[in-house]
Amino acid sequence: MKARPLPRLLVLGLAALWLATPGLASQAHAETDGWRFQLTPYAWMAGLSGDVRPLAGAPTVSTSRSFGEVLDDLEGAFFLTGSARHDRWVLLGDLTWASLSQESALAHGIVVEGRLRQRSVTALAGYQVVSEPEHRLDLLAGARAWRIEAEVGVPALGLAARDTERWVDPVLAARLRSAWSPAWSTLLHADVGGFGVGSDSTWQLVATANLAVSETLHLSAGYRHLAVDRDASGTRLDVSMSGPLLGATWRF
């Protein structure tokens, strides 16, 4: 028996269902529609642990502080990541900035004031080597530039010292984005760098779950761990920063 063609009404119904499914039609359109951009400001509730010698000649201090303890000394912080995509090519950037200050009392009521400012800028470029409807994998390479500024002062004695360290680490990265439903997706990001060029080593892991509120707005929650190990110019920085994060992504 000769197969009968699908009724026109059924064909139209299937097409309408595909176009109405969030994330499928819009994603297919986005993949062929030139450049796509997204910006994500986020809050990173990180604790801090490791060894720090902020000034040459100063003693090395070992620390382990929860986010609540870090928050007590926090003067300000700003975190922003963004990306640009064209076909399978991708550009990725990330900016972190934080300023901490602390006072300690010595004998006879003498106060020691300390301040630490940290800034890192990551720039990566790469290619989407896996492009499936559910899973997309990017491989990237680039650099992470660091700036660490430390100040120590004893106002009562008129003493003060300040030092600024700057360096750049080469970085290799991989990002896996997985769609589990029209509304829910996950992101896994891993990078490693340093290789003795700037720091001895640096590495990072990020995992988030993402909810599509609309085509242009996504909300994210997850966890981030960032570590750096550098011993140069008399200073020492071997620290790990880790904690949960919350973010909001605008796509355009």
Coordinates of N, CA and C in Angstrom, one line a residue:
M1 N 0.9 -1.2 0.0 CA 0.0 0.0 0.0 C 0.9 1.2 0.0
K2 N 0.6 2.2 -0.8 CA 1.3 3.4 -0.9 C 1.1 4.3 0.3
A3 N 2.2 4.8 0.9 CA 2.1 5.6 2.1 C 1.5 7.0 1.8
R4 N 0.5 7.4 2.6 CA -0.1 8.7 2.4 C 0.7 9.8 3.0
P5 N 0.7 11.0 2.4 CA 1.5 12.1 3.0 C 0.8 12.5 4.3
L6 N 1.6 13.1 5.2 CA 1.0 13.7 6.4 C 0.0 14.7 6.1
P7 N -1.1 14.8 6.8 CA -2.1 15.8 6.5 C -1.5 17.2 6.8
R8 N -1.9 18.2 6.0 CA -1.3 19.5 6.1 C -1.5 20.1 7.5
L9 N -2.6 19.8 8.1 CA -2.8 20.4 9.4 C -1.8 19.8 10.4
L10 N -1.5 18.5 10.3 CA -0.5 17.9 11.2 C 0.9 18.6 11.0
V11 N 1.3 18.8 9.8 CA 2.6 19.4 9.4 C 2.6 20.8 10.0
L12 N 1.6 21.5 9.8 CA 1.6 22.9 10.4 C 1.6 22.9 11.9
G13 N 0.9 21.9 12.5 CA 0.9 21.8 14.0 C 2.3 21.5 14.5
L14 N 3.0 20.6 13.9 CA 4.4 20.3 14.3 C 5.3 21.5 14.1
A15 N 5.2 22.2 13.1 CA 6.0 23.4 12.8 C 5.7 24.5 13.9
A16 N 4.5 24.7 14.2 CA 4.1 25.7 15.2 C 4.6 25.3 16.6
L17 N 4.6 24.0 16.9 CA 5.1 23.5 18.2 C 6.6 23.7 18.3
W18 N 7.3 23.5 17.2 CA 8.8 23.7 17.2 C 9.1 25.2 17.4
L19 N 8.4 26.0 16.7 CA 8.7 27.5 16.8 C 8.3 28.0 18.2
A20 N 7.3 27.4 18.8 CA 6.9 27.9 20.1 C 7.7 27.4 21.3
T21 N 8.5 26.4 21.1 CA 9.3 25.8 22.2 C 10.5 26.8 22.5
P22 N 10.5 27.4 23.7 CA 11.6 28.3 24.1 C 12.9 27.6 24.0
G23 N 13.9 28.3 23.5 CA 15.3 27.8 23.5 C 15.6 27.1 22.2
L24 N 14.6 26.4 21.5 CA 14.9 25.7 20.3 C 14.9 26.6 19.1
A25 N 13.8 27.2 18.9 CA 13.7 28.1 17.7 C 14.7 29.3 17.9
S26 N 14.7 29.9 19.1 CA 15.5 31.0 19.3 C 17.0 30.7 19.2
Q27 N 17.4 29.5 19.7 CA 18.8 29.0 19.6 C 19.2 28.8 18.2
A28 N 18.3 28.1 17.4 CA 18.6 27.9 16.0 C 18.8 29.2 15.3
H29 N 18.0 30.2 15.6 CA 18.1 31.5 14.9 C 19.3 32.2 15.3
A30 N 19.7 32.1 16.6 CA 20.9 32.8 17.1 C 22.1 32.3 16.5
E31 N 22.2 30.9 16.2 CA 23.4 30.4 15.7 C 23.7 30.9 14.3
T32 N 22.7 31.4 13.6 CA 23.0 31.9 12.2 C 22.8 33.4 12.1
D33 N 22.7 34.1 13.2 CA 22.4 35.5 13.1 C 23.5 36.4 13.6
G34 N 24.7 36.3 13.0 CA 25.8 37.1 13.3 C 26.3 37.0 14.7
W35 N 26.8 38.2 15.3 CA 27.3 38.2 16.6 C 26.3 38.1 17.7
R36 N 26.5 37.4 18.8 CA 25.7 37.3 19.9 C 26.5 37.7 21.1
F37 N 25.9 38.5 22.0 CA 26.7 39.0 23.2 C 25.9 38.6 24.5
Q38 N 26.6 38.5 25.6 CA 26.0 38.4 26.9 C 26.9 39.0 28.0
L39 N 26.3 39.6 29.0 CA 27.0 40.2 30.1 C 26.4 39.6 31.4
T40 N 27.3 39.3 32.4 CA 26.8 38.7 33.6 C 27.5 39.4 34.8
P41 N 26.9 40.3 35.5 CA 27.4 40.7 36.8 C 27.0 39.7 37.8
Y42 N 27.9 39.4 38.7 CA 27.6 38.3 39.7 C 28.2 38.7 41.1
A43 N 27.7 38.0 42.1 CA 28.2 38.1 43.4 C 28.8 36.8 43.8
W44 N 30.1 36.9 44.3 CA 30.9 35.8 44.6 C 31.1 35.8 46.1
M45 N 30.5 34.9 46.8 CA 30.7 34.9 48.3 C 31.8 33.9 48.7
A46 N 33.0 34.4 48.5 CA 34.2 33.5 48.6 C 34.9 33.7 50.0
G47 N 35.3 32.5 50.5 CA 36.3 32.5 51.6 C 37.7 32.5 51.0
L48 N 38.6 32.6 51.9 CA 40.0 32.7 51.6 C 40.9 31.9 52.5
S49 N 41.9 31.1 51.9 CA 42.8 30.4 52.6 C 44.1 30.3 51.9
G50 N 45.2 30.2 52.7 CA 46.5 30.1 52.1 C 47.6 30.9 52.8
D51 N 48.7 31.1 52.1 CA 49.9 31.8 52.7 C 50.1 33.1 51.9
V52 N 50.3 34.2 52.6 CA 50.5 35.5 52.0 C 51.7 36.2 52.6
R53 N 52.6 36.7 51.8 CA 53.6 37.6 52.2 C 53.5 38.8 51.3
P54 N 52.8 39.8 51.7 CA 52.4 40.9 50.8 C 53.6 41.9 50.5
L55 N 54.6 42.0 51.4 CA 55.7 42.9 51.2 C 57.0 42.1 51.4
A56 N 58.0 42.5 50.5 CA 59.3 41.8 50.7 C 59.9 42.1 52.1
G57 N 60.4 41.1 52.7 CA 60.9 41.2 54.1 C 59.9 41.1 55.2
A58 N 58.7 41.1 54.8 CA 57.6 40.9 55.9 C 57.5 39.4 56.1
P59 N 56.9 39.0 57.3 CA 56.7 37.6 57.6 C 55.6 37.0 56.7
T60 N 55.6 35.7 56.5 CA 54.6 35.0 55.7 C 53.4 34.7 56.7
V61 N 52.2 35.1 56.3 CA 51.0 34.9 57.2 C 50.2 33.8 56.6
S62 N 49.8 32.8 57.4 CA 48.9 31.8 56.9 C 47.5 32.1 57.4
T63 N 46.5 32.0 56.5 CA 45.2 32.4 56.9 C 44.2 31.5 56.4
S64 N 43.0 31.4 57.0 CA 41.9 30.6 56.6 C 40.7 31.3 57.1
R65 N 39.9 32.0 56.2 CA 38.8 32.9 56.6 C 37.6 32.5 55.8
S66 N 36.5 32.4 56.5 CA 35.2 32.2 55.9 C 34.7 33.4 55.2
F67 N 33.7 33.3 54.4 CA 33.1 34.5 53.7 C 32.6 35.5 54.7
G68 N 32.0 35.1 55.8 CA 31.6 36.0 56.8 C 32.7 36.8 57.4
E69 N 33.9 36.2 57.6 CA 35.0 36.9 58.1 C 35.6 37.8 57.1
V70 N 35.6 37.4 55.8 CA 36.1 38.3 54.8 C 35.2 39.5 54.6
L71 N 33.9 39.2 54.8 CA 32.9 40.3 54.6 C 33.1 41.4 55.6
D72 N 33.5 41.0 56.9 CA 33.8 42.0 57.9 C 34.8 43.0 57.5
D73 N 35.8 42.6 56.7 CA 36.9 43.5 56.2 C 36.7 44.0 54.8
L74 N 35.6 43.7 54.2 CA 35.5 44.1 52.8 C 35.1 45.5 52.6
E75 N 35.9 46.3 51.8 CA 35.5 47.7 51.5 C 34.7 47.8 50.3
G76 N 34.9 46.8 49.3 CA 34.2 46.9 48.1 C 34.6 45.7 47.2
A77 N 33.7 45.3 46.3 CA 34.0 44.2 45.3 C 33.1 44.4 44.1
F78 N 33.6 43.9 43.0 CA 32.9 44.0 41.7 C 33.3 42.8 40.9
F79 N 32.3 42.1 40.3 CA 32.6 40.9 39.5 C 31.7 41.0 38.2
L80 N 32.4 40.8 37.1 CA 31.6 40.8 35.8 C 32.3 39.9 34.8
T81 N 31.5 39.1 34.1 CA 31.9 38.3 33.0 C 31.1 38.5 31.7
G82 N 31.6 38.3 30.6 CA 30.9 38.5 29.3 C 31.5 37.7 28.2
S83 N 30.7 37.6 27.1 CA 31.2 36.8 26.0 C 30.6 37.4 24.7
A84 N 31.3 37.1 23.6 CA 30.8 37.4 22.3 C 31.0 36.2 21.4
R85 N 30.0 35.9 20.6 CA 30.1 34.7 19.7 C 29.7 35.0 18.3
H86 N 30.4 34.4 17.4 CA 30.0 34.5 16.0 C 30.2 33.1 15.4
D87 N 29.1 32.5 14.9 CA 29.2 31.1 14.4 C 29.8 30.3 15.6
R88 N 30.9 29.6 15.3 CA 31.5 28.8 16.4 C 32.6 29.5 17.2
W89 N 33.0 30.7 16.8 CA 34.1 31.4 17.4 C 33.5 32.1 18.6
V90 N 34.4 32.2 19.7 CA 33.9 32.8 20.9 C 35.0 33.6 21.6
L91 N 34.7 34.8 22.1 CA 35.5 35.6 22.9 C 34.9 35.7 24.3
L92 N 35.8 35.6 25.3 CA 35.3 35.6 26.7 C 36.2 36.5 27.6
G93 N 35.5 37.2 28.5 CA 36.3 38.1 29.4 C 35.7 38.0 30.8
D94 N 36.5 38.2 31.8 CA 36.1 38.2 33.2 C 36.9 39.2 34.0
L95 N 36.2 40.0 34.8 CA 36.9 41.0 35.7 C 36.5 40.7 37.1
T96 N 37.5 40.7 38.0 CA 37.2 40.6 39.4 C 38.0 41.7 40.1
W97 N 37.4 42.4 41.1 CA 38.1 43.4 41.9 C 37.5 43.3 43.3
A98 N 38.4 43.4 44.3 CA 38.1 43.4 45.7 C 39.1 44.2 46.5
S99 N 38.6 44.9 47.5 CA 39.4 45.7 48.4 C 39.1 45.3 49.9
L100 N 40.2 44.9 50.6 CA 40.0 44.5 52.0 C 40.9 45.4 52.9
S101 N 40.4 45.7 54.1 CA 41.2 46.4 55.1 C 41.0 45.8 56.5
Q102 N 42.0 46.0 57.3 CA 42.0 45.4 58.7 C 42.9 46.2 59.6
E103 N 42.4 46.3 60.9 CA 43.2 46.9 61.9 C 43.5 45.9 63.0
S104 N 44.8 46.0 63.5 CA 45.2 45.1 64.6 C 45.9 46.0 65.7
A105 N 45.6 45.7 66.9 CA 46.2 46.4 68.0 C 47.4 45.7 68.6
L106 N 48.5 46.5 68.7 CA 49.7 46.0 69.3 C 49.8 46.4 70.7
A107 N 50.9 46.2 71.3 CA 51.1 46.7 72.7 C 51.0 48.2 72.9
H108 N 50.6 48.6 74.1 CA 50.4 50.0 74.4 C 49.4 50.7 73.5
G109 N 48.5 50.0 72.9 CA 47.4 50.6 72.1 C 47.8 51.0 70.7
I110 N 49.0 50.7 70.3 CA 49.4 51.0 68.9 C 48.7 50.2 67.9
V111 N 48.1 50.9 66.9 CA 47.3 50.2 65.9 C 48.0 50.1 64.6
V112 N 48.0 48.9 64.0 CA 48.5 48.6 62.7 C 47.4 48.5 61.7
E113 N 47.5 49.2 60.6 CA 46.4 49.2 59.6 C 47.0 48.5 58.4
G114 N 46.2 47.6 57.8 CA 46.6 46.9 56.6 C 45.5 47.0 55.6
R115 N 45.9 47.0 54.3 CA 44.9 47.1 53.2 C 45.4 46.2 52.0
L116 N 44.5 45.5 51.4 CA 44.9 44.6 50.3 C 43.9 44.8 49.2
R117 N 44.3 45.1 48.0 CA 43.5 45.3 46.8 C 43.9 44.2 45.8
Q118 N 42.9 43.5 45.3 CA 43.2 42.5 44.3 C 42.3 42.8 43.0
R119 N 43.0 42.6 41.8 CA 42.3 42.8 40.6 C 42.8 41.8 39.6
S120 N 41.9 41.1 38.9 CA 42.3 40.2 37.8 C 41.4 40.4 36.6
V121 N 42.0 40.4 35.4 CA 41.3 40.5 34.2 C 41.7 39.3 33.3
T122 N 40.7 38.5 32.9 CA 40.9 37.4 32.1 C 40.3 37.6 30.7
A123 N 41.1 37.3 29.6 CA 40.7 37.5 28.2 C 41.0 36.2 27.5
L124 N 40.0 35.5 26.9 CA 40.2 34.3 26.2 C 39.5 34.3 24.9
A125 N 40.0 33.5 23.9 CA 39.4 33.4 22.6 C 39.5 31.9 22.3
G126 N 38.5 31.4 21.6 CA 38.5 30.0 21.2 C 37.4 29.6 20.2
Y127 N 37.2 28.3 20.2 CA 36.3 27.7 19.1 C 35.4 26.6 19.7
Q128 N 34.2 26.6 19.3 CA 33.2 25.6 19.8 C 33.5 24.2 19.0
V129 N 34.1 23.3 19.7 CA 34.5 22.1 19.0 C 33.4 21.0 19.0
V130 N 32.4 21.2 19.9 CA 31.3 20.3 19.9 C 30.0 21.2 19.9
S131 N 29.1 21.0 18.9 CA 27.9 21.8 18.8 C 26.7 20.9 18.5
E132 N 26.2 20.4 19.6 CA 25.0 19.5 19.6 C 23.9 20.3 20.2
P133 N 22.7 19.9 20.0 CA 21.5 20.6 20.6 C 21.6 20.7 22.1
E134 N 22.0 19.6 22.7 CA 22.0 19.5 24.2 C 23.4 19.9 24.8
H135 N 24.5 19.7 24.1 CA 25.8 19.9 24.7 C 26.7 20.7 23.7
R136 N 27.4 21.7 24.2 CA 28.3 22.6 23.4 C 29.6 22.8 24.2
L137 N 30.7 22.5 23.6 CA 32.0 22.5 24.3 C 32.9 23.5 23.6
D138 N 33.4 24.5 24.3 CA 34.3 25.5 23.8 C 35.7 25.2 24.4
L139 N 36.7 25.3 23.5 CA 38.1 25.2 23.9 C 38.7 26.6 23.7
L140 N 39.4 27.2 24.7 CA 39.9 28.6 24.6 C 41.3 28.7 25.1
A141 N 42.0 29.8 24.7 CA 43.3 30.1 25.2 C 43.4 31.6 25.3
G142 N 44.2 32.1 26.3 CA 44.3 33.5 26.5 C 45.2 33.8 27.6
A143 N 44.9 34.8 28.4 CA 45.7 35.3 29.5 C 44.9 35.8 30.7
R144 N 45.5 35.8 31.9 CA 44.9 36.4 33.0 C 45.9 37.4 33.6
A145 N 45.5 38.7 33.7 CA 46.4 39.7 34.3 C 46.0 40.0 35.7
W146 N 47.0 40.0 36.6 CA 46.8 40.2 38.0 C 47.4 41.5 38.5
R147 N 46.8 42.1 39.5 CA 47.4 43.3 40.2 C 47.0 43.1 41.6
I148 N 48.1 43.0 42.5 CA 47.9 42.9 43.9 C 48.6 44.1 44.6
E149 N 47.9 44.9 45.3 CA 48.4 46.1 46.0 C 48.3 45.9 47.5
A150 N 49.3 46.0 48.2 CA 49.3 45.8 49.7 C 49.9 47.1 50.4
E151 N 49.2 47.5 51.5 CA 49.7 48.6 52.3 C 49.7 48.2 53.7
V152 N 50.7 48.6 54.5 CA 50.8 48.4 55.9 C 51.3 49.7 56.5
G153 N 50.6 50.1 57.6 CA 51.0 51.4 58.2 C 50.7 51.4 59.7
V154 N 51.6 52.1 60.4 CA 51.4 52.4 61.9 C 51.3 53.9 62.1
P155 N 50.1 54.4 62.0 CA 49.9 55.9 62.1 C 50.6 56.5 63.3
A156 N 50.5 55.9 64.5 CA 51.1 56.5 65.7 C 52.6 56.7 65.6
L157 N 53.2 55.8 64.8 CA 54.7 55.9 64.7 C 55.1 56.6 63.4
G158 N 54.2 56.9 62.5 CA 54.5 57.5 61.3 C 55.1 56.6 60.3
L159 N 54.9 55.3 60.4 CA 55.5 54.3 59.6 C 54.5 53.8 58.5
A160 N 54.9 53.5 57.3 CA 54.1 53.0 56.3 C 54.9 52.3 55.2
A161 N 54.3 51.3 54.6 CA 55.0 50.6 53.5 C 53.9 50.2 52.5
R162 N 54.3 50.2 51.2 CA 53.4 49.9 50.2 C 54.1 49.2 49.0
D163 N 53.4 48.2 48.5 CA 54.0 47.4 47.3 C 52.9 47.0 46.4
T164 N 53.2 47.0 45.1 CA 52.3 46.5 44.1 C 52.9 45.5 43.2
E165 N 52.3 44.4 43.0 CA 52.8 43.3 42.2 C 51.8 43.2 41.0
R166 N 52.4 43.1 39.8 CA 51.7 42.9 38.5 C 52.3 41.7 37.8
W167 N 51.5 40.9 37.2 CA 52.0 39.8 36.3 C 50.8 39.3 35.4
V168 N 51.2 38.6 34.4 CA 50.3 38.0 33.4 C 50.5 36.5 33.3
D169 N 49.5 35.7 33.4 CA 49.5 34.3 33.3 C 48.9 33.8 32.0
P170 N 49.6 33.0 31.2 CA 48.9 32.3 30.1 C 47.9 31.3 30.6
V171 N 46.7 31.2 29.9 CA 45.6 30.3 30.5 C 45.0 29.5 29.3
L172 N 44.8 28.2 29.6 CA 44.0 27.3 28.8 C 42.7 27.0 29.4
A173 N 41.6 27.0 28.7 CA 40.3 26.8 29.3 C 39.4 25.9 28.5
A174 N 38.4 25.3 29.1 CA 37.3 24.5 28.5 C 36.0 24.9 29.2
R175 N 34.9 25.0 28.3 CA 33.6 25.4 28.9 C 32.6 24.4 28.2
L176 N 31.8 23.8 29.1 CA 30.8 22.8 28.6 C 29.4 23.4 29.0
R177 N 28.6 23.7 28.1 CA 27.2 24.2 28.3 C 26.2 23.0 27.9
S178 N 25.3 22.7 28.8 CA 24.4 21.6 28.6 C 23.0 22.1 28.8
A179 N 22.1 21.8 27.9 CA 20.7 22.2 28.0 C 19.9 20.9 28.4
W180 N 19.2 21.0 29.6 CA 18.5 19.8 30.1 C 17.0 20.0 29.9
S181 N 16.5 21.2 29.6 CA 15.1 21.5 29.3 C 15.1 22.8 28.7
P182 N 13.9 23.3 28.1 CA 13.9 24.6 27.6 C 14.3 25.7 28.6
A183 N 14.0 25.5 29.8 CA 14.3 26.5 30.8 C 15.6 26.3 31.6
W184 N 16.1 25.1 31.8 CA 17.2 24.8 32.6 C 18.4 24.4 31.8
S185 N 19.6 24.9 32.3 CA 20.9 24.5 31.7 C 22.0 24.5 32.7
T186 N 23.1 24.0 32.4 CA 24.3 24.0 33.3 C 25.5 24.5 32.6
L187 N 26.4 25.0 33.3 CA 27.7 25.4 32.7 C 28.8 24.9 33.6
L188 N 29.8 24.3 33.0 CA 31.0 23.8 33.7 C 32.2 24.5 33.0
H189 N 33.0 25.2 33.8 CA 34.2 25.9 33.2 C 35.4 25.5 34.0
A190 N 36.5 25.2 33.3 CA 37.8 24.8 34.0 C 38.9 25.5 33.2
D191 N 39.8 26.1 33.9 CA 41.0 26.6 33.3 C 42.3 26.4 34.1
V192 N 43.4 26.4 33.5 CA 44.7 26.2 34.1 C 45.7 27.1 33.5
G193 N 46.7 27.6 34.2 CA 47.6 28.5 33.6 C 48.8 28.8 34.5
G194 N 49.5 29.9 34.2 CA 50.7 30.2 34.9 C 51.9 29.6 34.3
F195 N 52.1 28.3 34.5 CA 53.2 27.5 33.9 C 54.6 28.2 34.1
G196 N 54.7 28.9 35.2 CA 56.0 29.5 35.6 C 56.3 30.8 34.8
V197 N 55.3 31.2 33.9 CA 55.6 32.5 33.2 C 55.3 33.7 34.0
G198 N 54.1 33.7 34.7 CA 53.8 34.8 35.6 C 53.8 34.2 37.0
S199 N 52.8 33.5 37.3 CA 52.8 32.7 38.6 C 53.3 31.3 38.3
D200 N 53.6 30.6 39.4 CA 54.0 29.2 39.3 C 52.8 28.4 38.7
S201 N 51.6 28.7 39.2 CA 50.4 28.0 38.7 C 49.2 28.8 39.1
T202 N 48.2 28.6 38.3 CA 46.8 29.1 38.7 C 45.8 28.2 38.0
W203 N 44.7 28.0 38.7 CA 43.6 27.2 38.1 C 42.3 27.6 38.7
Q204 N 41.2 27.2 38.0 CA 39.9 27.6 38.3 C 38.9 26.6 37.9
L205 N 37.8 26.4 38.7 CA 36.7 25.6 38.4 C 35.4 26.4 38.7
V206 N 34.5 26.4 37.8 CA 33.2 27.1 38.0 C 32.1 26.1 37.5
A207 N 31.0 26.0 38.3 CA 29.9 25.2 38.0 C 28.6 26.0 38.3
T208 N 27.7 26.1 37.4 CA 26.5 26.9 37.6 C 25.3 26.1 37.0
A209 N 24.1 26.4 37.7 CA 22.8 26.0 37.1 C 22.1 27.2 36.7
N210 N 21.5 27.2 35.5 CA 21.0 28.5 34.9 C 19.5 28.3 34.6
L211 N 18.7 29.3 34.9 CA 17.3 29.3 34.6 C 17.0 30.5 33.6
A212 N 16.3 30.1 32.5 CA 15.9 31.1 31.5 C 14.6 31.7 31.9
V213 N 14.7 33.0 32.4 CA 13.5 33.7 32.7 C 12.8 34.2 31.5
S214 N 13.6 34.6 30.5 CA 13.1 35.0 29.2 C 14.2 34.8 28.2
E215 N 14.0 35.1 26.9 CA 15.1 34.9 25.9 C 16.3 35.8 26.2
T216 N 16.1 36.9 26.9 CA 17.2 37.8 27.1 C 17.8 37.8 28.6
L217 N 17.0 37.2 29.5 CA 17.4 37.2 30.9 C 17.5 35.8 31.4
H218 N 18.7 35.4 32.0 CA 18.9 34.2 32.7 C 19.5 34.4 34.1
L219 N 19.0 33.6 35.0 CA 19.5 33.7 36.4 C 20.4 32.5 36.7
S220 N 21.5 32.7 37.4 CA 22.4 31.6 37.7 C 22.8 31.5 39.2
A221 N 23.0 30.2 39.6 CA 23.6 30.0 40.9 C 24.6 28.8 40.8
G222 N 25.7 28.9 41.6 CA 26.7 27.9 41.4 C 27.8 28.1 42.4
Y223 N 29.0 27.6 42.0 CA 30.1 27.6 42.9 C 31.4 27.9 42.1
R224 N 32.3 28.6 42.7 CA 33.6 28.9 42.0 C 34.8 28.7 42.9
H225 N 35.8 28.2 42.4 CA 37.1 28.0 43.1 C 38.2 28.5 42.2
L226 N 39.0 29.4 42.8 CA 40.1 30.0 42.1 C 41.4 30.0 43.0
A227 N 42.5 29.5 42.4 CA 43.7 29.3 43.1 C 44.9 29.9 42.4
V228 N 45.8 30.5 43.1 CA 47.0 31.1 42.4 C 48.2 30.8 43.4
D229 N 49.4 30.5 42.8 CA 50.6 30.3 43.6 C 51.7 31.0 42.9
R230 N 52.3 32.0 43.6 CA 53.4 32.8 43.0 C 54.3 33.2 44.1
D231 N 55.6 33.1 43.9 CA 56.7 33.4 44.8 C 57.7 34.2 44.0
A232 N 57.7 35.5 44.1 CA 58.7 36.3 43.3 C 58.9 37.7 43.9
S233 N 60.1 38.2 43.7 CA 60.4 39.6 44.2 C 60.2 39.7 45.7
G234 N 60.4 38.6 46.4 CA 60.3 38.7 47.9 C 58.9 38.6 48.4
T235 N 57.9 38.6 47.5 CA 56.5 38.4 48.0 C 56.1 37.0 47.7
R236 N 55.0 36.6 48.4 CA 54.5 35.2 48.4 C 53.0 35.3 48.3
L237 N 52.4 34.6 47.4 CA 51.0 34.5 47.3 C 50.6 33.1 46.9
D238 N 50.1 32.3 47.8 CA 49.7 30.9 47.6 C 48.3 30.8 48.2
V239 N 47.3 31.2 47.5 CA 45.9 31.3 48.1 C 44.9 30.6 47.3
S240 N 43.8 30.2 47.9 CA 42.6 29.7 47.2 C 41.4 30.4 47.7
M241 N 40.6 30.8 46.7 CA 39.3 31.5 47.0 C 38.2 30.7 46.5
S242 N 37.2 30.4 47.3 CA 36.1 29.5 46.9 C 34.8 29.9 47.6
G243 N 33.7 29.7 46.9 CA 32.4 29.9 47.6 C 31.3 30.0 46.5
P244 N 30.1 30.1 47.0 CA 28.9 30.1 46.1 C 28.9 31.4 45.3
L245 N 28.2 31.4 44.2 CA 28.0 32.7 43.4 C 26.5 32.7 42.9
L246 N 26.1 34.0 42.7 CA 24.8 34.3 42.1 C 25.0 35.3 41.0
G247 N 24.3 35.1 39.9 CA 24.5 36.0 38.8 C 23.2 36.2 37.9
A248 N 23.2 37.2 37.1 CA 22.1 37.5 36.2 C 22.7 37.8 34.8
T249 N 22.3 37.1 33.8 CA 22.9 37.3 32.5 C 21.9 37.9 31.5
W250 N 22.4 39.0 30.8 CA 21.6 39.6 29.8 C 22.2 39.3 28.4
R251 N 21.3 38.7 27.5 CA 21.8 38.3 26.2 C 21.2 39.3 25.2
F252 N 22.0 39.7 24.2 CA 21.6 40.6 23.2 C 22.4 40.4 21.9

